[in-house]
XYZ file of C-alpha atoms in Angstrom:
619
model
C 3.008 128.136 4.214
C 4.532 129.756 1.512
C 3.574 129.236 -2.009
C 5.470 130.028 -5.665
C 3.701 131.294 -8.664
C 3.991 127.569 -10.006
C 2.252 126.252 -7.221
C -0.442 129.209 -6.879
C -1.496 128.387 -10.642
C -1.605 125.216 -9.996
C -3.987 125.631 -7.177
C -5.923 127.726 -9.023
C -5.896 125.295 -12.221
C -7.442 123.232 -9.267
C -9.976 125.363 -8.143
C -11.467 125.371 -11.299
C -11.427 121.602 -11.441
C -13.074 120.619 -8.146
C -15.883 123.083 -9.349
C -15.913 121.593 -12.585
C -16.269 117.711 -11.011
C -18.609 118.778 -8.786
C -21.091 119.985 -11.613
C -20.024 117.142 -13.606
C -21.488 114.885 -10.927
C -24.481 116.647 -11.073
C -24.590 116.137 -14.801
C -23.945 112.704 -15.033
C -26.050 112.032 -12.096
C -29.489 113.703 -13.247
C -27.972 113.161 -17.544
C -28.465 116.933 -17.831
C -31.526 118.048 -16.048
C -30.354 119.388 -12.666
C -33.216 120.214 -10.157
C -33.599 123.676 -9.550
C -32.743 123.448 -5.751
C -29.486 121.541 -6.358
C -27.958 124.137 -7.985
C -28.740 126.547 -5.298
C -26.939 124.053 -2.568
C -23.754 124.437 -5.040
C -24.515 128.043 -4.960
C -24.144 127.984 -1.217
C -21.422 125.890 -1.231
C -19.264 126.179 -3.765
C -16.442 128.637 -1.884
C -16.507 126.353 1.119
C -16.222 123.167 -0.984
C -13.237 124.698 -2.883
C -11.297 126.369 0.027
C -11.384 122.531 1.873
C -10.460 120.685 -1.409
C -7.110 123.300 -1.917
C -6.465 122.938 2.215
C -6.220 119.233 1.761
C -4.568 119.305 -1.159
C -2.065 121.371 0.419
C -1.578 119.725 3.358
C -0.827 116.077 1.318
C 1.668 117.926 0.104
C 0.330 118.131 -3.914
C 2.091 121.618 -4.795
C 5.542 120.283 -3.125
C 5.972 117.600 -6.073
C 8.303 117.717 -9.154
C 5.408 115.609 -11.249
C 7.221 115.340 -14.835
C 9.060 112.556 -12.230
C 5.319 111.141 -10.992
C 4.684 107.388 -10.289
C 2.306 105.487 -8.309
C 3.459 107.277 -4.974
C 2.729 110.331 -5.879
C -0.421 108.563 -7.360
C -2.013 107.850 -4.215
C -1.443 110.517 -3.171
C -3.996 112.135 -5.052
C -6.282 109.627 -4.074
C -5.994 110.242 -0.565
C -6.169 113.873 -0.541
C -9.529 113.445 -2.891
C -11.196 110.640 -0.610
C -10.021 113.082 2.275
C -10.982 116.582 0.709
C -14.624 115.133 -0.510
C -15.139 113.443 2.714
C -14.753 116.873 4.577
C -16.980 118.205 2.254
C -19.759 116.353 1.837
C -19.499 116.494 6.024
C -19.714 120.505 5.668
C -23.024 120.451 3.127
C -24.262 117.923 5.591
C -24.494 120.188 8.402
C -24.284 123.578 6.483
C -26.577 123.486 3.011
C -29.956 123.634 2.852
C -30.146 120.595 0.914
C -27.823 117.668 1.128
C -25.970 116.015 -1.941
C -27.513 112.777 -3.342
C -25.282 109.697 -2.566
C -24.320 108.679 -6.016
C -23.333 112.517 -6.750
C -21.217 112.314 -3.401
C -19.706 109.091 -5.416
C -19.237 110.597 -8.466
C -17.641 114.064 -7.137
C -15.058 111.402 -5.702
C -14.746 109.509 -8.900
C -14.710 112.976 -11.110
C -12.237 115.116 -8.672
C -9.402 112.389 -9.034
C -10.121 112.068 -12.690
C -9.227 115.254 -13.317
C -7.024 116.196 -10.609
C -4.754 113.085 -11.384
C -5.023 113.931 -15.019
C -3.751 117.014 -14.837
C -0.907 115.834 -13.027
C -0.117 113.184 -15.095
C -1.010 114.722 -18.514
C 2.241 116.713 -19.058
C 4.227 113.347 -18.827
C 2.265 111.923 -21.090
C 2.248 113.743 -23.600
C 6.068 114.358 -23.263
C 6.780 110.492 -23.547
C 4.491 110.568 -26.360
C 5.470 113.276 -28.311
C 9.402 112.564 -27.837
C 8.879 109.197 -29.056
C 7.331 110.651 -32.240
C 10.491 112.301 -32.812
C 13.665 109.665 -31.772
C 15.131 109.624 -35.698
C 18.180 111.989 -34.204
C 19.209 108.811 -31.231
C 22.722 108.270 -30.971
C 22.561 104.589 -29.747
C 20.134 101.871 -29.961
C 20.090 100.202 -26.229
C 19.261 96.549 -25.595
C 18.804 96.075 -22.137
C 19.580 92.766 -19.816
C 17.239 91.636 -16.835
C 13.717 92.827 -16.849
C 13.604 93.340 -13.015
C 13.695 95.986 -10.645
C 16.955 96.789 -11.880
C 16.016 96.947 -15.497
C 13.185 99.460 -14.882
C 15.767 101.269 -13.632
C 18.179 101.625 -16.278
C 14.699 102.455 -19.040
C 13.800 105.437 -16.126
C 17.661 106.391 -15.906
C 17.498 106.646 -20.314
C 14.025 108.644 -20.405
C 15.409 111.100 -17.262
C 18.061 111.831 -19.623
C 15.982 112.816 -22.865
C 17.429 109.348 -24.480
C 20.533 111.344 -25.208
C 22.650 108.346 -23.310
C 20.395 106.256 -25.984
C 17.255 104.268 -26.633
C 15.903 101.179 -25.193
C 14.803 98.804 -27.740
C 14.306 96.237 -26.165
C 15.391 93.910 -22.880
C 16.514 89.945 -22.654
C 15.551 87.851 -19.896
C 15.893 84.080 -19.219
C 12.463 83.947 -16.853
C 10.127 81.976 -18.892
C 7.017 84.575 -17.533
C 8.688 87.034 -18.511
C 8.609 86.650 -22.058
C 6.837 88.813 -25.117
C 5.595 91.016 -22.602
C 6.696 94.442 -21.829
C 8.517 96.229 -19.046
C 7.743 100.389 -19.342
C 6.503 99.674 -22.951
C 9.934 97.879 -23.864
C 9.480 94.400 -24.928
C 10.993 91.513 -23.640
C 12.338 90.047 -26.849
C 14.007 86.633 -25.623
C 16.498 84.981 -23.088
C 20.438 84.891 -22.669
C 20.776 82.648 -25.950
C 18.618 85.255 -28.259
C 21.421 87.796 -27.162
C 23.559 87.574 -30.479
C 20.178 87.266 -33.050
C 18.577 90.453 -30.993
C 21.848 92.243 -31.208
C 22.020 91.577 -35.144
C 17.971 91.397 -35.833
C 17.981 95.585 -34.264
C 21.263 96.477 -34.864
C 22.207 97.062 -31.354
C 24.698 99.101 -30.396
C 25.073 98.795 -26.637
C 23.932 96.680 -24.114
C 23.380 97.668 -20.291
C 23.601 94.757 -17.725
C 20.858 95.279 -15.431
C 21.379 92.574 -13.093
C 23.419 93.686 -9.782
C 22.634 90.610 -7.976
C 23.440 88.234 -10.155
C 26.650 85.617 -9.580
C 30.089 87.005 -11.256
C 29.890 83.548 -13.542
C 26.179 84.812 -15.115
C 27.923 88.336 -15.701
C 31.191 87.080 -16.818
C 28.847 84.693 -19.266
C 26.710 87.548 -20.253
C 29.699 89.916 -21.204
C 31.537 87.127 -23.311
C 28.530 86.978 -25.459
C 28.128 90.783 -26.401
C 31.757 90.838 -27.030
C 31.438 88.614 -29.064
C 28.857 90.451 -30.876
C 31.404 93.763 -30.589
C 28.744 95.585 -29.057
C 29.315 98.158 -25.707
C 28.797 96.588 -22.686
C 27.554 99.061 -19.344
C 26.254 97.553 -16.479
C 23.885 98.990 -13.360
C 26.744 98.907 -10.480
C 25.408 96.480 -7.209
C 22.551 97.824 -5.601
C 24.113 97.302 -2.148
C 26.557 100.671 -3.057
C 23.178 102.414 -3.225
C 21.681 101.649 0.008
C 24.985 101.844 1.953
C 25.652 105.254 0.976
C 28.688 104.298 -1.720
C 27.163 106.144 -4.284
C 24.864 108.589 -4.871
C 22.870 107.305 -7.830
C 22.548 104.463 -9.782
C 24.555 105.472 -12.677
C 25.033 103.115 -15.674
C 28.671 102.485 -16.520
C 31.277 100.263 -17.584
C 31.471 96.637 -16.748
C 34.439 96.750 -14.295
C 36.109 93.363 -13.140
C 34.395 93.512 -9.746
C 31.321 92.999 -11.194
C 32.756 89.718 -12.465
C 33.205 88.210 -8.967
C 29.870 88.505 -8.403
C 28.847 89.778 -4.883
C 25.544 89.282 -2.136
C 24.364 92.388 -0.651
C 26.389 93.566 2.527
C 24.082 94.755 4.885
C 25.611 96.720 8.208
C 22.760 96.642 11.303
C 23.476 100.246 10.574
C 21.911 100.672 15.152
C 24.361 98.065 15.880
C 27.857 100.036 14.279
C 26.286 103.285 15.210
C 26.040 102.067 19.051
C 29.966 101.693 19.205
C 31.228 103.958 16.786
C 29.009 107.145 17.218
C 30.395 109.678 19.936
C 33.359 107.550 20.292
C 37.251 108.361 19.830
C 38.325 106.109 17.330
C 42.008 105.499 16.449
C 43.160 103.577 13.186
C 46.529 102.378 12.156
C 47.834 101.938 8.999
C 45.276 104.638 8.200
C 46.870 105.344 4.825
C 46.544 101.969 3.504
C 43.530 100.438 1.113
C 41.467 98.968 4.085
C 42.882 101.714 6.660
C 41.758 104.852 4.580
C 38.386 102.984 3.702
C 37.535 102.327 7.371
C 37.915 106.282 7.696
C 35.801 106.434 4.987
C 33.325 104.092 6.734
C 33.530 105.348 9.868
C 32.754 109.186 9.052
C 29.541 108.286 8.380
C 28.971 107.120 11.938
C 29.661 110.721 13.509
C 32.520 109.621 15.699
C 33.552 112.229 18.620
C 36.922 112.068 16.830
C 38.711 110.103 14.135
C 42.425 109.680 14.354
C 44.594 108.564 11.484
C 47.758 106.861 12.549
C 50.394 105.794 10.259
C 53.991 105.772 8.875
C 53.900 107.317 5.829
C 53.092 111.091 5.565
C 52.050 111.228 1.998
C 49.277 108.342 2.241
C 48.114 110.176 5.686
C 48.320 113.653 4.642
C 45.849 112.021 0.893
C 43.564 110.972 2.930
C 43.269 113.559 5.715
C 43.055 115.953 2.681
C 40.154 114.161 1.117
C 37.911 113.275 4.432
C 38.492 117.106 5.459
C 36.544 118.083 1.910
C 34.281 115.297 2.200
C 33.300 114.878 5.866
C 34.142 118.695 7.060
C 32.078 118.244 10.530
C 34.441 115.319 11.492
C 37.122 116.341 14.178
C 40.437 114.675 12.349
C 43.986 114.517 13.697
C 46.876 112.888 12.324
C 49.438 110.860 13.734
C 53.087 110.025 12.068
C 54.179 107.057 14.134
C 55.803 103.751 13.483
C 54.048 100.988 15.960
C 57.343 99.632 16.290
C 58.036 102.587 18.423
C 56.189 102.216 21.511
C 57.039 105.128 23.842
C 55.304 107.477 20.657
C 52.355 105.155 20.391
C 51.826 105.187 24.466
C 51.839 109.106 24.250
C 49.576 109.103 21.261
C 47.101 107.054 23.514
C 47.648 108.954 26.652
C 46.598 112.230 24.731
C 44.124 111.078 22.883
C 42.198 108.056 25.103
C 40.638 106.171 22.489
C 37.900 104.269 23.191
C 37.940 101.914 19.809
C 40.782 100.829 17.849
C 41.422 99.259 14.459
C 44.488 97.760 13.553
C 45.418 97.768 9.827
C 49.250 98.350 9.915
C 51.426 95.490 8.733
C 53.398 94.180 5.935
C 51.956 92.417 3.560
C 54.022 91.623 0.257
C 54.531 87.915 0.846
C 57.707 87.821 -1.183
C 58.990 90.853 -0.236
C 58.806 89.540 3.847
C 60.670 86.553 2.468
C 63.661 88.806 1.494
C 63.318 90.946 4.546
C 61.740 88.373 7.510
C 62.918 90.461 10.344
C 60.741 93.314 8.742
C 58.016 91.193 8.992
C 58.503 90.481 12.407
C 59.520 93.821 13.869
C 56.070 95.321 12.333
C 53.085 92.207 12.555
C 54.518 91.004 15.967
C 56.174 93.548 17.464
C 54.059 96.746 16.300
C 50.349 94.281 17.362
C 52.228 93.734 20.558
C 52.947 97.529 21.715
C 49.549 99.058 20.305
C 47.593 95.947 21.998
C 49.535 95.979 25.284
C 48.892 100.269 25.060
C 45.564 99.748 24.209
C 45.126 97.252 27.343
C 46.686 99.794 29.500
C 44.603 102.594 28.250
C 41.394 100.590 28.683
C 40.249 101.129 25.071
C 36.837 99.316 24.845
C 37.331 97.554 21.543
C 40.381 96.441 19.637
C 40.084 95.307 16.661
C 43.084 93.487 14.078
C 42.943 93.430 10.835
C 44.133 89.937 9.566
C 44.355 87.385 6.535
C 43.396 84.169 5.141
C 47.634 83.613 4.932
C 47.711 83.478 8.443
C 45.907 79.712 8.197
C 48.633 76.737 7.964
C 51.118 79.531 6.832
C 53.844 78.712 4.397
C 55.378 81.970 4.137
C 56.789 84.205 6.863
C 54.534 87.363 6.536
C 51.493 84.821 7.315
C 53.327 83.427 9.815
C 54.016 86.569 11.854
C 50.143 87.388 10.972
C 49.169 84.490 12.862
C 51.490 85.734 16.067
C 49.323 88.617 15.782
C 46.319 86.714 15.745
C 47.900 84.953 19.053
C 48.633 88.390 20.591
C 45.347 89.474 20.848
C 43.124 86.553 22.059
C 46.351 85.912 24.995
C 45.761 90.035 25.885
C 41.862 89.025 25.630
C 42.232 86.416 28.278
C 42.993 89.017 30.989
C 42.199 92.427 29.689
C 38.681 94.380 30.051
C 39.217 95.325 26.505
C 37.173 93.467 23.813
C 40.454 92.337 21.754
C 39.174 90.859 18.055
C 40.341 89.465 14.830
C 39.123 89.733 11.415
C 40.444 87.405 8.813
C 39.710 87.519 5.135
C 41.398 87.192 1.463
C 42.851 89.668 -1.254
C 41.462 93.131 -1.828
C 40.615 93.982 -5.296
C 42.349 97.251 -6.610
C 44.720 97.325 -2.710
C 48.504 99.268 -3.473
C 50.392 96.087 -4.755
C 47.938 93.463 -5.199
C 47.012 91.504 -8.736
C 44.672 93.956 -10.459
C 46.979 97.055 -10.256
C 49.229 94.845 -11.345
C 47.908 93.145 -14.266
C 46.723 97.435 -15.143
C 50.156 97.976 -15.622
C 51.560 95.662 -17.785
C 47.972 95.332 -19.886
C 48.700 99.130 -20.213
C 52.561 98.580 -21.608
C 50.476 95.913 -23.911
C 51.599 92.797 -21.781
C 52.779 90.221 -21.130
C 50.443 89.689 -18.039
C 52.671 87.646 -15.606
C 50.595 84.656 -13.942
C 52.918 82.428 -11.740
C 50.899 79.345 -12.123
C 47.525 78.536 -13.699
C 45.854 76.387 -11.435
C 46.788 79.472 -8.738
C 43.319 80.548 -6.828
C 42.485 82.835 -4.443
C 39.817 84.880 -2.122
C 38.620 87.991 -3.492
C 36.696 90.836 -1.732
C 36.440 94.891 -2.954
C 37.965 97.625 -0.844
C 34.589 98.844 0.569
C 32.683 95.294 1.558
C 35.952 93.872 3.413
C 36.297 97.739 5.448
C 32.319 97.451 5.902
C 32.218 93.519 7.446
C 35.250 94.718 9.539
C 33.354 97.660 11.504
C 30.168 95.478 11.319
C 32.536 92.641 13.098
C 33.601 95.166 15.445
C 30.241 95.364 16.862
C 29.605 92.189 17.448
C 32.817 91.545 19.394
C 32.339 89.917 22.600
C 36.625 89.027 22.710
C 38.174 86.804 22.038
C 36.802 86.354 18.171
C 38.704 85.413 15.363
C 35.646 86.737 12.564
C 35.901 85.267 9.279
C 33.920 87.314 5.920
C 32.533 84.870 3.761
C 34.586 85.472 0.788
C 32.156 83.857 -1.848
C 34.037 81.633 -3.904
C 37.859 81.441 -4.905
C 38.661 82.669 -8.459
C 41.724 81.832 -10.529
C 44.141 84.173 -11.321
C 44.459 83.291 -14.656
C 41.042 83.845 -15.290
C 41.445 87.484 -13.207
C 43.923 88.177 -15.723
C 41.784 87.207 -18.999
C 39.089 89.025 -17.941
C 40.549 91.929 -16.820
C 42.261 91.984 -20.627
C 38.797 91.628 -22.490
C 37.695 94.559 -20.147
C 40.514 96.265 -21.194
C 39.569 95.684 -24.869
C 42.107 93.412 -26.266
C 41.456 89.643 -27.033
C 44.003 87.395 -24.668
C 47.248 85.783 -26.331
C 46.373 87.717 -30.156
C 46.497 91.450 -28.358
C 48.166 90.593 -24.885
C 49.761 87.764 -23.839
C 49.988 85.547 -20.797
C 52.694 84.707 -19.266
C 53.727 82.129 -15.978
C 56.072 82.589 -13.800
C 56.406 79.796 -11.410
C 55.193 80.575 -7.693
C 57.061 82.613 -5.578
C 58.542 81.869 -2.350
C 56.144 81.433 0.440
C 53.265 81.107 -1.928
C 50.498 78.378 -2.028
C 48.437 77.155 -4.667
C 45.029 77.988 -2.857
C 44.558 80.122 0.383
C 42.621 78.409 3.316
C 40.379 80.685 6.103
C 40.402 77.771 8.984
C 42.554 75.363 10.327
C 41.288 71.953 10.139
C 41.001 72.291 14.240
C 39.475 75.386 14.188
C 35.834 74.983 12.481
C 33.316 77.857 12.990
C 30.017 79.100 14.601
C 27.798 81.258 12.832
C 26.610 84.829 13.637
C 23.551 86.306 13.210
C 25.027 88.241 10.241
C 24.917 85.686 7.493
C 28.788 86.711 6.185
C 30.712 86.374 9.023
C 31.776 83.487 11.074
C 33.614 82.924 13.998
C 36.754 80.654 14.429
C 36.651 78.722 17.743
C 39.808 79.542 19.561
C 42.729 76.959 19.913
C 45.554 76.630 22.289
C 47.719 79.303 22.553
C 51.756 79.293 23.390
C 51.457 82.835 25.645
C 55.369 82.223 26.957
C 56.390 81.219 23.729
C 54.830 84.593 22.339
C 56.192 86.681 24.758
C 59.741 84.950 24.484
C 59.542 85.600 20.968
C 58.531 89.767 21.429
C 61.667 90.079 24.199
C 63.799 88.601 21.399
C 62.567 90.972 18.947
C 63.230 93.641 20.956
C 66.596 92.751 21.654
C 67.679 91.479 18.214
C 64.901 92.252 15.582
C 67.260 93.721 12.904
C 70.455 91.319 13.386
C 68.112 87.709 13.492
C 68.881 85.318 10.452
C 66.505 83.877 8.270
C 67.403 80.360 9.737
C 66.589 82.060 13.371
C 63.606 83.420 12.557
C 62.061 80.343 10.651
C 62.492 78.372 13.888
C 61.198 80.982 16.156
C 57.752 80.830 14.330
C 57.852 77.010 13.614
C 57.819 77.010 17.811
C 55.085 79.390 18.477
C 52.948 79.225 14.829
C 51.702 75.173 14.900
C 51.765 74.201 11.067
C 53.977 76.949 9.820
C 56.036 75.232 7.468
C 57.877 76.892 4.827
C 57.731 76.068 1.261
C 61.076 75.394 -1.327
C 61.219 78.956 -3.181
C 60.376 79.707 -7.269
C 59.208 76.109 -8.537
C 58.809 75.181 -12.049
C 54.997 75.274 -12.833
C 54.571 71.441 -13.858
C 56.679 70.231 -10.245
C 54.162 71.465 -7.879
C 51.649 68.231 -9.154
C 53.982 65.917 -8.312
């Protein structure tokens, strides 16, 4: 074992110290008058005693520590290498000196020999906590910190690892009633949520950090309109969950961002379960530029697949995100595909070269209003495109298959949901006679996806507004870019085929509230700085978005976020009628044409009257 000159003082620092307890015992044992013939057993024994005390020490591992960074871990650890390293040698005087120790010195060499090992340890963050905090006159901020939990003892450690230069901690609010007047890491608890504005005022606060990251979005959303209000800076600890899953590195305090709004459980993957199907394993991805596409990449890298291949239709998002997973996950074997799934003679050569053994399905069209100008689009890629890489993926006996759905598929009223729920369809009639486990995973909106509301509302907040909302009672499903990739893969491996998975999406938000939050973010007050504006819905859209059919209901799994949809009846001639005449006509069928062809196959789909006035849609 090798040792640096740090660690060799140390042990000698040590050294001196076990010799030192071990006379102290004898001291306090005898209060000053040591017999004669005990100090010629320490005589004897002193070299032996010390060379099993540094062993032990070494071998707990007490010179591989950083200890300005010390807490109780590294606490007991002293204690068991003392208990340990005195056993051992009162054992050795035992059978080696001349004269045994008394049992009360044995006690006290114990008690004395963590005294001042652990004090010596400890001592130089002592007295730099101490001594900093006589000299804090210089502090740039004065920091009042939220939630006096695990999370808040976090954000006073992440202050004092940085010197206080990010600022001070004054003092921390919390609503428990037990918690109050005491102190957390000498900060004092100094009232709940109400006390926020008189604290604020009372210490002249400057910032607050939010250190709650399991708290519901309303209890942060509540919490940040009341230090606005107080025109303090607001940071926040981000959700632990991004810790523990590997999202980010650190727990870093920063700005309150509007995810944090939405409020979100813990996603936990059965990290054995995903690695059982993903690790070793070919995996192919469509659509592998897009927000959910590039994130299961993302997600799936960390599972050490045999190979990862990116399929998609645009080389720019594919050649982004090959270009960022080659920096990021270098040991991963990539390859890139350009290929439309329309065109099946290049997807059945992709999968003859390649034999994938798991497949996720993320290329579609999405945009409902931009499927209701352009239907056969929609058709040609949901329908169509699921049909070839399904049927190939059948052929090529891939193991798992998994689509990548939406809550617009339910009751659909536009045409892109419609075609979604063909897909749906697809798969389940390919599960019913393929050795392939053939899967669907249906959830809401993805916060900061190309195209969707946040970007959006970015935009024209940037340009200084207006923010366009099309109606104000509008509500939908909201789920961030990682969670939705990680419940897919974690869906994955728990298919059985068949499944239509559902993620519990929490609770439906307004956009209208999206849209005033994201503009207090942002740093303007709504309708003085930016303005909202409503549009009237679009055509296709609905009012709420539903995950089930009222047929359908759901069974649990044993992860407490997804749900399965029982299966209903499904039209397999209709379906494949409906593919032939794709193929055949795709580009030259009318709207009229097309809306019938669902209505036949898609029970429910019934398409809404296009742009309605805001106050008709009540009546």
């Amino acid at each position: 074992m090798k040792f640096n000159r740090k660690s060799l003082a140390l042990m000698l620092i040590d050294g001196v110290l076990v010799n030192l307890a071990a006379f102290g015992s004898f001291y306090l044992r005898f209060e000053g008058d040591i017999p004669q013939e005990y100090f010629l057993t320490y005589y004897h024994t002193a070299w032996a005693g010390t060379l099993i005390y540094l062993v032990i020490f070494s071998l707990f591992g007490l010179y591989k520590r950083l200890w300005q960074y010390a807490s109780i871990n590294e606490l007991l650890s002293i204690v068991y290498a003392v208990t340990v390293g005195t056993s051992s040698v009162i054992l050795v005087i035992y059978f080696l000196a001349p004269m045994r120790y008394p049992n009360t010195v044995a006690v006290l060499l114990w008690l004395t020999t963590t005294f001042l090992i652990g004090g010596s340890r400890f001592l130089g963050r002592i007295l730099q906590d101490s001594v900093f905090n006589l000299h804090l006159s210089g502090i740039p901020k004065r920091v009042l910190i939220i939630g006096a939990g695990d999370a808040g003892a976090l954000a006073v450690r992440e202050l004092k690892n940085s010197n206080y230069r990010e600022g001070y901690p004054i003092g921390i609010i919390d609503d428990a009633p037990e918690k109050q007047k005491l102190k957390l890491m000498g900060i004092p608890v100094l009232g709940t949520r109400k006390d926020i504005t008189r604290v604020v005022k009372s210490h002249e606060i400057e910032e607050v950090i939010i250190a709650m990251p399991s708290a519901p979005g309303d209890v942060i959303r509540d919490m940040t309109e009341i230090c606005e209000k107080s025109g303090i800076v607001i940071r926040i600890i981000p959700g632990i969950y991004n810790y523990f899953s590997g999202l980010v590195d650190s727990l870093k305090i920063r700005e309150v961002q509007i995810e944090d709004l939405l409020g979100r459980e813990q996603v936990n993957l059965d990290i054995e379960e995903v690695a059982g199907y993903l690790e070793g394993e070919t995996v192919l991805i469509t659509g592998a530029g897009g927000s959910i596409g590039s994130e299961l990449c993302r997600q799936i890298c960390r599972f050490n697949p045999q190979k990862l291949i990116l399929v998609g239709r645009g080389e720019n998002s594919i050649f982004d995100v090959e270009q960022e997973l080659r920096s990021e996950c270098p040991e991963i074997n990539l390859v890139t595909e350009i290929l439309d799934v329309k065109d099946r003679e290049k997807v059945e050569l992709v999968f003859r070269r390649f034999k994938p053994g798991v497949v996720f399905h993320a290329a579609a069209h999405k945009h409902v209003p931009l499927m209701e100008r352009n239907p056969e689009e929609a058709l040609k890629n949901n329908i169509l495109g699921t049909y070839n890489v399904a049927e190939i993926s059948d052929a090529a006996h891939v193991k798992i298959f998994v689509l990548i759905s939406t809550d617009k598929a339910i009751n659909p009223t536009s045409i892109m949901g419609a075609t979604k729920r063909v897909a749906e369809m697809i798969i389940q009639s390919f599960d019913e006679q393929s050795q392939t486990r053939f899967v669907a995973v249906r959830f809401g909106n993805v916060l900061g996806s190309r195209g969707s509301v946040i970007p959006t509302f970015k935009k024209q907040i940037a340009k200084g507004g207006p923010v366009t909302v099309t109606h104000p009672e509008m509500v939908r499903y909201f789920m961030t870019i990682p969670e939705a990739a990680q419940l897919v893969i974690q869906a994955g491996a728990m298919a059985r085929g068949g499944e239509v998975f559902i993620l519990d999406m929490g609770k439906p938000v307004k956009i209208v509230d999206l849209a005033r939050d994201l503009i207090r973010l942002s740093g303007f007050d709504v309708d003085v700085d930016v303005k909202i504006e409503y549009t009237g819905i679009r055509p296709g859209e609905k009012l709420f978005e539903e995950l089930l059919t009222a047929e359908e209901g759901t069974t649990s799994t044993k992860h407490q976020r997804i749900f399965v949809a029982k299966p209903n009846g499904i039209n397999v001639a209709g379906i494949e009628g409906l593919v032939q005449l794709i193929r055949e006509r795709g580009s030259y069928l009318t709207r009229e044409e097309i809306i019938q062809e669902l209505a036949e196959v898609v029970p429910g789909f019934q398409q809404l009257p296009g742009k309605q006035e805001i106050g008709r849609v009540f009546r």
